[in-house]
Short mmCIF file of C-alpha atoms and ligand atoms in Angstrom, two decimals:
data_model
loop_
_atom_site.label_atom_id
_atom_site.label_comp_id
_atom_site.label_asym_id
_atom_site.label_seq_id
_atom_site.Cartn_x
_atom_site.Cartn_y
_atom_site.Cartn_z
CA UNK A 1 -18.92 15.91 -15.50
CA UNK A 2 -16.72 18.58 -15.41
CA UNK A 3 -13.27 18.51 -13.17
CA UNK A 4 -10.35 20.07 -12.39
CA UNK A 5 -6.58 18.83 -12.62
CA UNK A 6 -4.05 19.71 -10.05
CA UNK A 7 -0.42 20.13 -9.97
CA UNK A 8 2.77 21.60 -8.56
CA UNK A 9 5.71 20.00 -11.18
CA UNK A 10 6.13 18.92 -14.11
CA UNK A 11 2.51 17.75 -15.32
CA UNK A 12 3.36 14.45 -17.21
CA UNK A 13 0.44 13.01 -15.79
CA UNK A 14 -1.81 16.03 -16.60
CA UNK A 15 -0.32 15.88 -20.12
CA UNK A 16 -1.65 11.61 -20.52
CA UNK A 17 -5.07 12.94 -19.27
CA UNK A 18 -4.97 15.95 -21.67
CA UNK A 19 -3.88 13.25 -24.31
CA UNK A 20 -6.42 10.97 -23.60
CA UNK A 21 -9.31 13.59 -23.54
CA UNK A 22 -8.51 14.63 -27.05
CA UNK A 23 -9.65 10.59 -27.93
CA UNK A 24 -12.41 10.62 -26.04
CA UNK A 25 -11.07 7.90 -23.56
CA UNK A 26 -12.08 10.09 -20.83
CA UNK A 27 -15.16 11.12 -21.13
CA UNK A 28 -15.76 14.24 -18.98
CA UNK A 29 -14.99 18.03 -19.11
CA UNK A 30 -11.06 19.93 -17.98
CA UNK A 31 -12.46 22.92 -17.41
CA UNK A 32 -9.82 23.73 -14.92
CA UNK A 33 -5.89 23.49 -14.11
CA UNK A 34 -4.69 24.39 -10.79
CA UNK A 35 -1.36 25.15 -9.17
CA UNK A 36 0.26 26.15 -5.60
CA UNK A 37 3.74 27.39 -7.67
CA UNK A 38 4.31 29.58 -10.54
CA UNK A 39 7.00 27.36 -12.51
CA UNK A 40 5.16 23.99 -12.24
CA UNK A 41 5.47 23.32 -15.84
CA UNK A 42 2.18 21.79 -15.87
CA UNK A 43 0.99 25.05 -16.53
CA UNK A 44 2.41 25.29 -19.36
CA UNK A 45 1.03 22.06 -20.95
CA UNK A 46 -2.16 23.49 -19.41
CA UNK A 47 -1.90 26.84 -21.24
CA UNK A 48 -0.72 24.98 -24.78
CA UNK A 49 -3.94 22.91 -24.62
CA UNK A 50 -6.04 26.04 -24.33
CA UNK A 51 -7.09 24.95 -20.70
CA UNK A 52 -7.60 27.70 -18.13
CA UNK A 53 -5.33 27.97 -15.12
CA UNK A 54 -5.62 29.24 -11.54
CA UNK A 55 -2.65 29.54 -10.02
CA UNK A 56 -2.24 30.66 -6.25
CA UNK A 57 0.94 31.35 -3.98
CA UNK A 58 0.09 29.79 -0.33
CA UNK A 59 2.27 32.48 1.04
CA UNK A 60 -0.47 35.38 0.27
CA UNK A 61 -2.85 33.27 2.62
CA UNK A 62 -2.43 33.26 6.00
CA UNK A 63 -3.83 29.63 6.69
CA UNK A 64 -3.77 26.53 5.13
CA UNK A 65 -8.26 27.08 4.99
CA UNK A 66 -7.75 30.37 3.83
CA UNK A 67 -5.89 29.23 0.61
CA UNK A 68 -8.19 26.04 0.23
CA UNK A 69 -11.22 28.52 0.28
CA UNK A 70 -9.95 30.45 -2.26
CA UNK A 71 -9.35 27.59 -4.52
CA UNK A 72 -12.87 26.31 -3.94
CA UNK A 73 -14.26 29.82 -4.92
CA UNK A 74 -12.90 28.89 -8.14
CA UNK A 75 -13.34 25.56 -8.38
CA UNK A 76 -17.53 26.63 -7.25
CA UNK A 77 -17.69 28.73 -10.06
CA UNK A 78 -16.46 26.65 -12.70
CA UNK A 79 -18.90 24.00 -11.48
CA UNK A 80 -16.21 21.23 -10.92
CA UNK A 81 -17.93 18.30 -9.78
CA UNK A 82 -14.59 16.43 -9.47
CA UNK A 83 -10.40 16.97 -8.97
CA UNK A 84 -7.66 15.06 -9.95
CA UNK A 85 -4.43 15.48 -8.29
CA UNK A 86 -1.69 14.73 -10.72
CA UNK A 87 1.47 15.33 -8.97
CA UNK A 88 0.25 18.25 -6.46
CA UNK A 89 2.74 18.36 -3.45
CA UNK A 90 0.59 20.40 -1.15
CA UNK A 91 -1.82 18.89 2.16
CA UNK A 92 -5.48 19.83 1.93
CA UNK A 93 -6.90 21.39 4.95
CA UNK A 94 -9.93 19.07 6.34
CA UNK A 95 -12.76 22.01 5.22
CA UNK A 96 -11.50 21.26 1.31
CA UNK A 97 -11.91 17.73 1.87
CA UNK A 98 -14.79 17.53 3.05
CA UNK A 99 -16.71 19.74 0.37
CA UNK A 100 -15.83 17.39 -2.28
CA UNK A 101 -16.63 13.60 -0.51
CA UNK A 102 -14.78 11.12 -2.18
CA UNK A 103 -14.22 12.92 -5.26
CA UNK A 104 -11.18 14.03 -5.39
CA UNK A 105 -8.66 10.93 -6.94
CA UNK A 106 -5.11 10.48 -6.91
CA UNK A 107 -2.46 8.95 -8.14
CA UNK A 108 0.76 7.51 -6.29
CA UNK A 109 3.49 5.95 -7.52
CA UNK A 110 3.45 2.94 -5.25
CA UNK A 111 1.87 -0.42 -3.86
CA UNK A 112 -0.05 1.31 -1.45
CA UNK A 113 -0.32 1.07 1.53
CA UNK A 114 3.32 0.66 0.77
CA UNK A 115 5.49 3.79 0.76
CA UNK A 116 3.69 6.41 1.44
CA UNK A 117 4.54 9.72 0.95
CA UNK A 118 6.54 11.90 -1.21
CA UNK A 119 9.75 10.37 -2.09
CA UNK A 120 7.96 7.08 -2.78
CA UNK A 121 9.78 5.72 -5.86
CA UNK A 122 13.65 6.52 -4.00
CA UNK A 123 11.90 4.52 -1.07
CA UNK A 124 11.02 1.45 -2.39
CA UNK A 125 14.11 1.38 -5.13
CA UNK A 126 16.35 1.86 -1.59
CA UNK A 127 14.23 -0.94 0.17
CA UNK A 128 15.24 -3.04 -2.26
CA UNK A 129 11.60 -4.59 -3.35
CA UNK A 130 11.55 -6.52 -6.61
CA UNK A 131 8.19 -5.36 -7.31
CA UNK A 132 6.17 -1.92 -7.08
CA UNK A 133 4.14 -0.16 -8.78
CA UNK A 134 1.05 2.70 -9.05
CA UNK A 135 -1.54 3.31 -7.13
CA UNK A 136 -4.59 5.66 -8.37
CA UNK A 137 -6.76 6.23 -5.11
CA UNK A 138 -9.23 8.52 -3.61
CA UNK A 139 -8.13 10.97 -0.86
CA UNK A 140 -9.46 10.86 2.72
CA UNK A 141 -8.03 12.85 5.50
CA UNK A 142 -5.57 10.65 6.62
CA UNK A 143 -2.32 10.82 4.05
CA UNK A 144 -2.31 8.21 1.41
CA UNK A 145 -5.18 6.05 3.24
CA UNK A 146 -8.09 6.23 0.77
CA UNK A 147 -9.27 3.52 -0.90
CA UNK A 148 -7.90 2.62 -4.33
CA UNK A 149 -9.63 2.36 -7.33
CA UNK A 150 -6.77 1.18 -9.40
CA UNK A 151 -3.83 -0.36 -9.25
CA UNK A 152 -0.69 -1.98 -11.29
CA UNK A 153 2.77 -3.63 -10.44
CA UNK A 154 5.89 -2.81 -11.88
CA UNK A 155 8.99 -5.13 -11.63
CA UNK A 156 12.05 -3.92 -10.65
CA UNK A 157 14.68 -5.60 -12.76
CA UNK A 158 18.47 -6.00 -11.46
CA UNK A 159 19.57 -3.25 -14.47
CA UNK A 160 17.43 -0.88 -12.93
CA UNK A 161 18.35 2.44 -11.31
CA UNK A 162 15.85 4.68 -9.57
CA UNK A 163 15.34 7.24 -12.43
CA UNK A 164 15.25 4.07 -15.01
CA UNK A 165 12.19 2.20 -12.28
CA UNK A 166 11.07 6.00 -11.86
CA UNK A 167 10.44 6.23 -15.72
CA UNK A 168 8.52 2.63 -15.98
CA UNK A 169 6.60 4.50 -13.25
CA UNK A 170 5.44 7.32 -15.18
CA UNK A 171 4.63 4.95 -17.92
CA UNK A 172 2.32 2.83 -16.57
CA UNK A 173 0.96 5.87 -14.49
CA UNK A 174 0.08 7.73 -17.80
CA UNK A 175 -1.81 4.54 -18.84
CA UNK A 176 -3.70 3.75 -15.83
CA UNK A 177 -4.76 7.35 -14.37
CA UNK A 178 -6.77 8.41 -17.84
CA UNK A 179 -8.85 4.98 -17.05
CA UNK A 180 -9.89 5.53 -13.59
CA UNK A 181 -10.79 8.92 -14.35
CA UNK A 182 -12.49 7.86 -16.86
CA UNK A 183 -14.37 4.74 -15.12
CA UNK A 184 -15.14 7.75 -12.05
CA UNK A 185 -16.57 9.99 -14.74
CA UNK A 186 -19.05 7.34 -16.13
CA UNK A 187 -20.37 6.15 -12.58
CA UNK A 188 -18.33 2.94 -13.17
CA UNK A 189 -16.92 3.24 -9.54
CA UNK A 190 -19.04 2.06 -6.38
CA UNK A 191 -17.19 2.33 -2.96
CA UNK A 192 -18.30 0.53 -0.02
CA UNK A 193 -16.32 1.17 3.08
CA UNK A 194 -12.94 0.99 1.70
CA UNK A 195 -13.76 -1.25 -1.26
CA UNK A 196 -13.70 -0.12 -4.49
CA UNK A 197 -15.68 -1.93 -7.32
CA UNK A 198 -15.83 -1.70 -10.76
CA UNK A 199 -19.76 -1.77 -12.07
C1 GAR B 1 3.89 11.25 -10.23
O1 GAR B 1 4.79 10.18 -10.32
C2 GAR B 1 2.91 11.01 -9.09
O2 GAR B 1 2.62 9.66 -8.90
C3 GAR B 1 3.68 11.58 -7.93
O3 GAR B 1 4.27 12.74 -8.44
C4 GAR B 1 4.61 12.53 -9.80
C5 GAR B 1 4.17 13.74 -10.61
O4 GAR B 1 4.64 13.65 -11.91
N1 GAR B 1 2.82 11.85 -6.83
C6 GAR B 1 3.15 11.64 -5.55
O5 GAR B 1 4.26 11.25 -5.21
C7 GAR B 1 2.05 11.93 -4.55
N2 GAR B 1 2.45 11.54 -3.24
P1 GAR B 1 4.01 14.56 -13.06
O6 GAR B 1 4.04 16.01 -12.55
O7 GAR B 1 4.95 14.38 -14.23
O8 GAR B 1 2.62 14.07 -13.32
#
């Protein structure tokens, strides 16, 4: 299976994939690393690990379709049967959803369906909840609705600040996304209505 990893920041999580691929722990082809901003530094783990990059400004497009379309040309050539969003900040318009039908995973660093969004670790360290946690789902149209394949619960202690919870975050995050690609890439995953099951 080959797929494609996608990101607008700083690419921590595409750096555990790239990590784990070298060990064979996931078991499927990054033939592709895309981008919707020129100094997401995830292209520049992407470019160190000899992985090729597309990266497109949304401004040069004059719809949200147009610059999906684009980025599935790509994607169509490469033959990516899958995509992994790994920190990528931008909405997908409902055309470059539907061409890739529950394949496209992602990873949030929450208890969803609680805090969605962007700002989801600030939200939940403000809330004041004593436990959160990561979420690796797939995407449907509705934001942060799909149903999730993995996820795991982080405590928040009373010493804890929101960049110390934000860094257990990325921790666990960087253990749990390499395994439910992998586990997606082996045909491990069976989805029935909004159930995910492990096979
Ligand atoms: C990750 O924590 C990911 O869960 C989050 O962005 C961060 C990207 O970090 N994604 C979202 O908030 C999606 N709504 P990275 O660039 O170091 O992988």
């Amino acid at each position: 299976m080959n797929f494609a990893v996608f990101a607008s920041g700083n690419g921590g999580n595409l750096q555990a994939i790239i990590s784990a691929l070298r060990v064979q722990k996931i078991r499927a082809a990054l033939q592709l690393v895309v981008s919707d901003r020129a100094d997401a530094y995830a292209l520049v783990r992407a470019r160190k690990a000899k992985v090729p990059t597309l990266c497109l400004n949304p401004k040069n497009f004059e719809t949200r379709e147009a610059f999906d379309r684009a980025v599935l040309a790509h994607l169509k050539e490469r033959r990516i049967d899958f995509i992994v969003l790994a920190g990528y900040m931008r909405l997908f318009s409902h055309h470059f959803i539907r061409s890739y039908p529950n394949k496209i995973l992602n990873i949030h660093p929450a208890l969803l369906p609680a805090f969605k969004g962007t700002h989801s670790v600030r939200d939940a360290f403000q809330y004041g909840v004593k436990v959160t946690g990561v979420t690796v789902h797939f995407i449907v149209e509705e934001m942060d609705a799909g149903a999730v394949i993995l996820q795991e619960a982080v405590a928040v202690g009373p010493k804890d600040t929101e960049s110390s919870l934000a860094r257990k975050i990325h921790r666990v995050e960087h253990r749990v996304y390499p395994k439910a690609i992998d586990l997606f890439a082996r045909g491990k995953l069976k989805l029935t209505g909004h159930t995910v099951k492990i096979i």
